[in-house]
């Protein structure tokens, strides 16, 4: 009898947490308990319970609705940023790693210079140029994380370009472009999948940090970062205003990290059981 493989506990927990966050984000696009932007000074700083399950903020806006809308913003920015970084980084990494020569040296010198900057610091500098808005954040964070993708893809390509199946493709008369697209790029899928999973967590944390500093999505649009920032003056009076968005960020990062570990173990069986 064939023994059924059990789904690892970290994968189950990660899928559950990430699934809940994504579900809340999708639901918020069509429904929230209250309008997350509606100001009601008569209900300001209401404690959790009753009509407002998670309370209200200093403007009387429903906290649960704002957390759901903030999840949608964070997920959307993460999806766009990771897609941008993976696509651009993969193209540059495959070209430089496969073609080599002066192009590789020049591009990688510039790439290594960008890697010397912390991602958040580089994003701050780019935001000063493109402006603080949702798509400005995507562009800034995307450019900040693209060098990491380029380096990983290039390293994978360097290990593949001398393999027998690549030589066979050349002997058959296939063009360099066809060989890269048909044979090289598909073999970069495993490391890219693991990296993309981790990058979701990096982007959500970076977006929250930028919003906390006032350089993220401008108010009144809710994000977990600007909700944390606006809650600072009320920590003693209404501590839930800072606890709830902070808890959402922490749980999301936990779920993504657990899911990323499970994906890594699944794609690389040698990592199973390694602590």
Coordinates of C-alpha atoms in Angstrom, one line a residue, residues 5-254:
X5 CA 2.1 11.9 2.8
X6 CA 0.9 14.2 5.5
X7 CA 0.9 17.9 5.0
X8 CA 3.4 19.5 7.4
X9 CA 2.1 21.4 10.3
X10 CA 3.9 24.6 9.3
X11 CA 2.3 24.4 5.9
X12 CA -1.2 24.0 7.4
X13 CA -0.8 26.9 9.8
X14 CA 0.8 29.1 7.1
X15 CA -2.0 28.3 4.6
X16 CA -4.6 29.0 7.2
X17 CA -3.2 32.4 8.2
X18 CA -2.4 33.6 4.7
X19 CA -5.8 32.3 3.5
X20 CA -7.6 34.3 6.2
X21 CA -5.7 37.5 5.3
X22 CA -6.4 37.0 1.6
X23 CA -10.0 36.2 2.2
X24 CA -10.4 39.3 4.4
X25 CA -8.8 41.4 1.6
X26 CA -11.0 40.0 -1.1
X27 CA -14.2 40.4 1.0
X28 CA -13.4 44.0 1.8
X29 CA -13.5 44.8 -1.9
X30 CA -17.3 44.1 -2.0
X31 CA -18.4 44.3 1.7
X32 CA -17.2 45.7 5.0
X33 CA -19.3 46.0 8.3
X34 CA -19.2 49.8 8.0
X35 CA -17.7 52.3 5.6
X36 CA -14.0 52.4 6.5
X37 CA -13.8 56.1 5.6
X38 CA -17.0 57.4 7.2
X39 CA -16.3 59.8 10.1
X40 CA -18.6 59.7 13.1
X41 CA -17.5 61.8 16.0
X42 CA -20.4 60.6 18.1
X43 CA -18.8 57.1 18.1
X44 CA -15.2 58.0 18.5
X45 CA -12.9 55.7 20.5
X46 CA -15.7 53.2 21.2
X47 CA -14.4 50.1 22.9
X48 CA -14.7 46.7 21.1
X49 CA -18.1 45.1 21.3
X50 CA -21.7 45.7 20.3
X51 CA -22.2 47.5 17.0
X52 CA -18.4 47.9 16.5
X53 CA -16.8 44.5 17.1
X54 CA -13.3 45.8 17.2
X55 CA -14.1 49.4 18.4
X56 CA -13.6 52.7 16.6
X57 CA -10.7 55.1 16.1
X58 CA -10.3 58.8 17.0
X59 CA -12.6 59.8 14.1
X60 CA -15.3 57.2 14.9
X61 CA -14.4 54.9 12.0
X62 CA -15.0 51.2 12.4
X63 CA -11.7 49.5 13.2
X64 CA -12.7 46.1 11.7
X65 CA -13.6 47.7 8.4
X66 CA -10.4 49.6 8.3
X67 CA -8.3 46.5 9.1
X68 CA -10.0 44.6 6.3
X69 CA -9.5 47.5 3.8
X70 CA -5.8 47.7 5.0
X71 CA -5.4 44.0 4.2
X72 CA -6.6 44.6 0.7
X73 CA -4.1 47.4 0.2
X74 CA -1.2 45.4 1.6
X75 CA -2.0 42.3 -0.4
X76 CA -2.4 44.3 -3.6
X77 CA 0.8 46.2 -3.2
X78 CA 2.7 43.0 -2.3
X79 CA 1.3 41.2 -5.4
X80 CA 2.3 44.0 -7.8
X81 CA 5.7 44.5 -6.2
X82 CA 6.6 40.8 -6.2
X83 CA 5.4 40.4 -9.8
X84 CA 7.5 43.5 -10.9
X85 CA 10.6 42.3 -9.1
X86 CA 10.4 38.7 -10.3
X87 CA 9.7 39.6 -13.9
X88 CA 12.4 42.3 -14.2
X89 CA 14.9 40.5 -12.1
X90 CA 14.4 37.2 -14.0
X91 CA 14.9 38.9 -17.4
X92 CA 18.1 40.6 -16.3
X93 CA 19.4 37.6 -14.4
X94 CA 18.9 35.2 -17.3
X95 CA 20.4 37.6 -19.9
X96 CA 23.5 38.4 -17.8
X97 CA 24.1 34.8 -16.6
X98 CA 23.7 33.2 -20.0
X99 CA 25.4 35.7 -22.3
X100 CA 28.2 36.7 -19.9
X101 CA 30.8 39.1 -21.2
X102 CA 31.0 42.8 -20.6
X103 CA 27.3 43.1 -20.3
X104 CA 27.3 40.8 -17.3
X105 CA 30.2 42.7 -15.7
X106 CA 28.6 46.1 -16.0
X107 CA 25.1 45.0 -15.0
X108 CA 26.3 43.0 -12.0
X109 CA 28.5 45.8 -10.8
X110 CA 25.5 48.1 -10.8
X111 CA 23.4 45.4 -9.3
X112 CA 25.9 44.8 -6.4
X113 CA 26.0 48.5 -5.8
X114 CA 22.2 48.5 -5.3
X115 CA 22.5 45.5 -3.0
X116 CA 24.8 47.5 -0.8
X117 CA 21.9 49.7 0.2
X118 CA 19.2 48.4 2.6
X119 CA 16.0 47.8 0.7
X120 CA 13.9 50.2 2.9
X121 CA 16.5 53.0 2.6
X122 CA 16.6 52.6 -1.2
X123 CA 12.8 52.7 -1.3
X124 CA 12.8 55.9 0.8
X125 CA 15.1 57.6 -1.7
X126 CA 13.0 56.4 -4.7
X127 CA 9.8 57.6 -3.0
X128 CA 11.3 61.0 -2.6
X129 CA 11.5 61.1 -6.4
X130 CA 8.3 59.4 -7.6
X131 CA 6.1 60.6 -4.7
X132 CA 4.2 58.8 -1.9
X133 CA 1.2 56.9 -3.4
X134 CA 0.2 53.4 -4.0
X135 CA 1.9 52.8 -7.3
X136 CA 4.9 54.9 -6.3
X137 CA 5.4 52.4 -3.4
X138 CA 5.1 49.5 -5.9
X139 CA 7.8 51.0 -8.1
X140 CA 10.1 52.0 -5.2
X141 CA 9.9 48.6 -3.5
X142 CA 10.0 46.7 -6.8
X143 CA 13.2 48.4 -7.8
X144 CA 14.6 47.9 -4.3
X145 CA 14.1 44.1 -4.3
X146 CA 14.9 43.5 -8.0
X147 CA 18.7 43.2 -7.4
X148 CA 18.1 40.3 -5.1
X149 CA 16.1 38.4 -7.7
X150 CA 18.7 39.2 -10.4
X151 CA 21.5 37.8 -8.3
X152 CA 19.7 34.6 -7.4
X153 CA 18.5 34.0 -11.1
X154 CA 22.0 34.7 -12.4
X155 CA 23.6 32.3 -10.0
X156 CA 21.1 29.6 -11.0
X157 CA 21.7 30.3 -14.7
X158 CA 25.5 30.1 -14.3
X159 CA 25.1 26.6 -12.9
X160 CA 22.9 25.6 -15.8
X161 CA 24.6 27.1 -18.9
X162 CA 27.2 24.3 -19.1
X163 CA 24.8 21.4 -18.6
X164 CA 24.4 18.7 -21.2
X165 CA 20.8 19.7 -22.2
X166 CA 22.0 23.3 -22.9
X167 CA 24.8 22.0 -25.1
X168 CA 22.3 19.7 -26.9
X169 CA 20.0 22.7 -27.6
X170 CA 23.0 24.6 -29.1
X171 CA 24.0 21.6 -31.2
X172 CA 20.4 21.3 -32.6
X173 CA 20.8 24.9 -33.8
X174 CA 18.4 26.6 -31.5
X175 CA 18.9 30.3 -31.0
X176 CA 20.2 31.7 -27.7
X177 CA 16.8 33.3 -27.0
X178 CA 15.0 30.0 -27.6
X179 CA 17.4 28.2 -25.3
X180 CA 17.0 30.7 -22.5
X181 CA 13.2 30.8 -22.7
X182 CA 12.6 27.0 -23.3
X183 CA 15.4 25.4 -21.2
X184 CA 17.0 27.9 -18.8
X185 CA 14.1 30.0 -17.4
X186 CA 11.9 27.0 -16.4
X187 CA 14.8 25.6 -14.3
X188 CA 14.8 28.8 -12.3
X189 CA 11.2 28.3 -11.1
X190 CA 12.1 26.5 -7.8
X191 CA 14.4 29.2 -6.3
X192 CA 12.1 32.0 -7.7
X193 CA 9.0 30.4 -6.0
X194 CA 10.8 30.3 -2.6
X195 CA 12.1 33.8 -3.1
X196 CA 8.7 35.2 -4.1
X197 CA 7.1 33.7 -1.0
X198 CA 9.6 35.4 1.2
X199 CA 9.3 38.6 -0.7
X200 CA 5.6 38.9 0.1
X201 CA 6.5 39.2 3.8
X202 CA 9.3 41.7 3.1
X203 CA 7.0 43.9 1.0
X204 CA 4.2 43.9 3.6
X205 CA 6.6 44.8 6.4
X206 CA 8.3 47.5 4.3
X207 CA 5.0 49.0 3.2
X208 CA 3.8 49.1 6.8
X209 CA 7.0 50.8 7.8
X210 CA 6.7 53.4 5.0
X211 CA 3.1 54.1 5.9
X212 CA 4.1 54.4 9.6
X213 CA 6.6 57.0 8.6
X214 CA 4.0 58.9 6.5
X215 CA 5.5 57.9 3.1
X216 CA 3.0 55.2 2.2
X217 CA -0.5 55.3 0.9
X218 CA -1.8 58.7 1.9
X219 CA -4.7 59.1 4.3
X220 CA -7.6 58.6 4.7
X221 CA -7.0 55.3 2.8
X222 CA -6.4 52.8 5.6
X223 CA -3.2 50.7 5.8
X224 CA -1.9 48.8 8.8
X225 CA 1.1 51.1 8.9
X226 CA -0.7 54.4 9.0
X227 CA -3.3 53.0 11.5
X228 CA -0.4 52.2 13.8
X229 CA 1.0 55.7 13.3
X230 CA -2.3 57.4 14.0
X231 CA -2.8 55.3 17.1
X232 CA 0.3 56.5 18.9
X233 CA -1.4 59.4 20.8
X234 CA -4.1 57.1 22.1
X235 CA -2.0 54.2 23.3
X236 CA -3.0 54.8 27.0
X237 CA -6.6 55.7 26.2
X238 CA -7.4 53.1 23.5
X239 CA -4.6 50.5 23.3
X240 CA -6.5 48.3 20.9
X241 CA -5.9 50.9 18.2
X242 CA -2.2 50.0 18.1
X243 CA -2.5 46.3 19.2
X244 CA -4.9 45.3 16.4
X245 CA -3.0 46.5 13.3
X246 CA 0.3 45.4 14.9
X247 CA -1.2 41.9 15.5
X248 CA -2.3 41.8 11.8
X249 CA 1.2 42.6 10.6
X250 CA 2.8 40.0 13.0
X251 CA 0.3 37.2 12.1
X252 CA 0.7 37.9 8.3
X253 CA 4.5 37.7 8.5
X254 CA 4.2 34.5 10.6

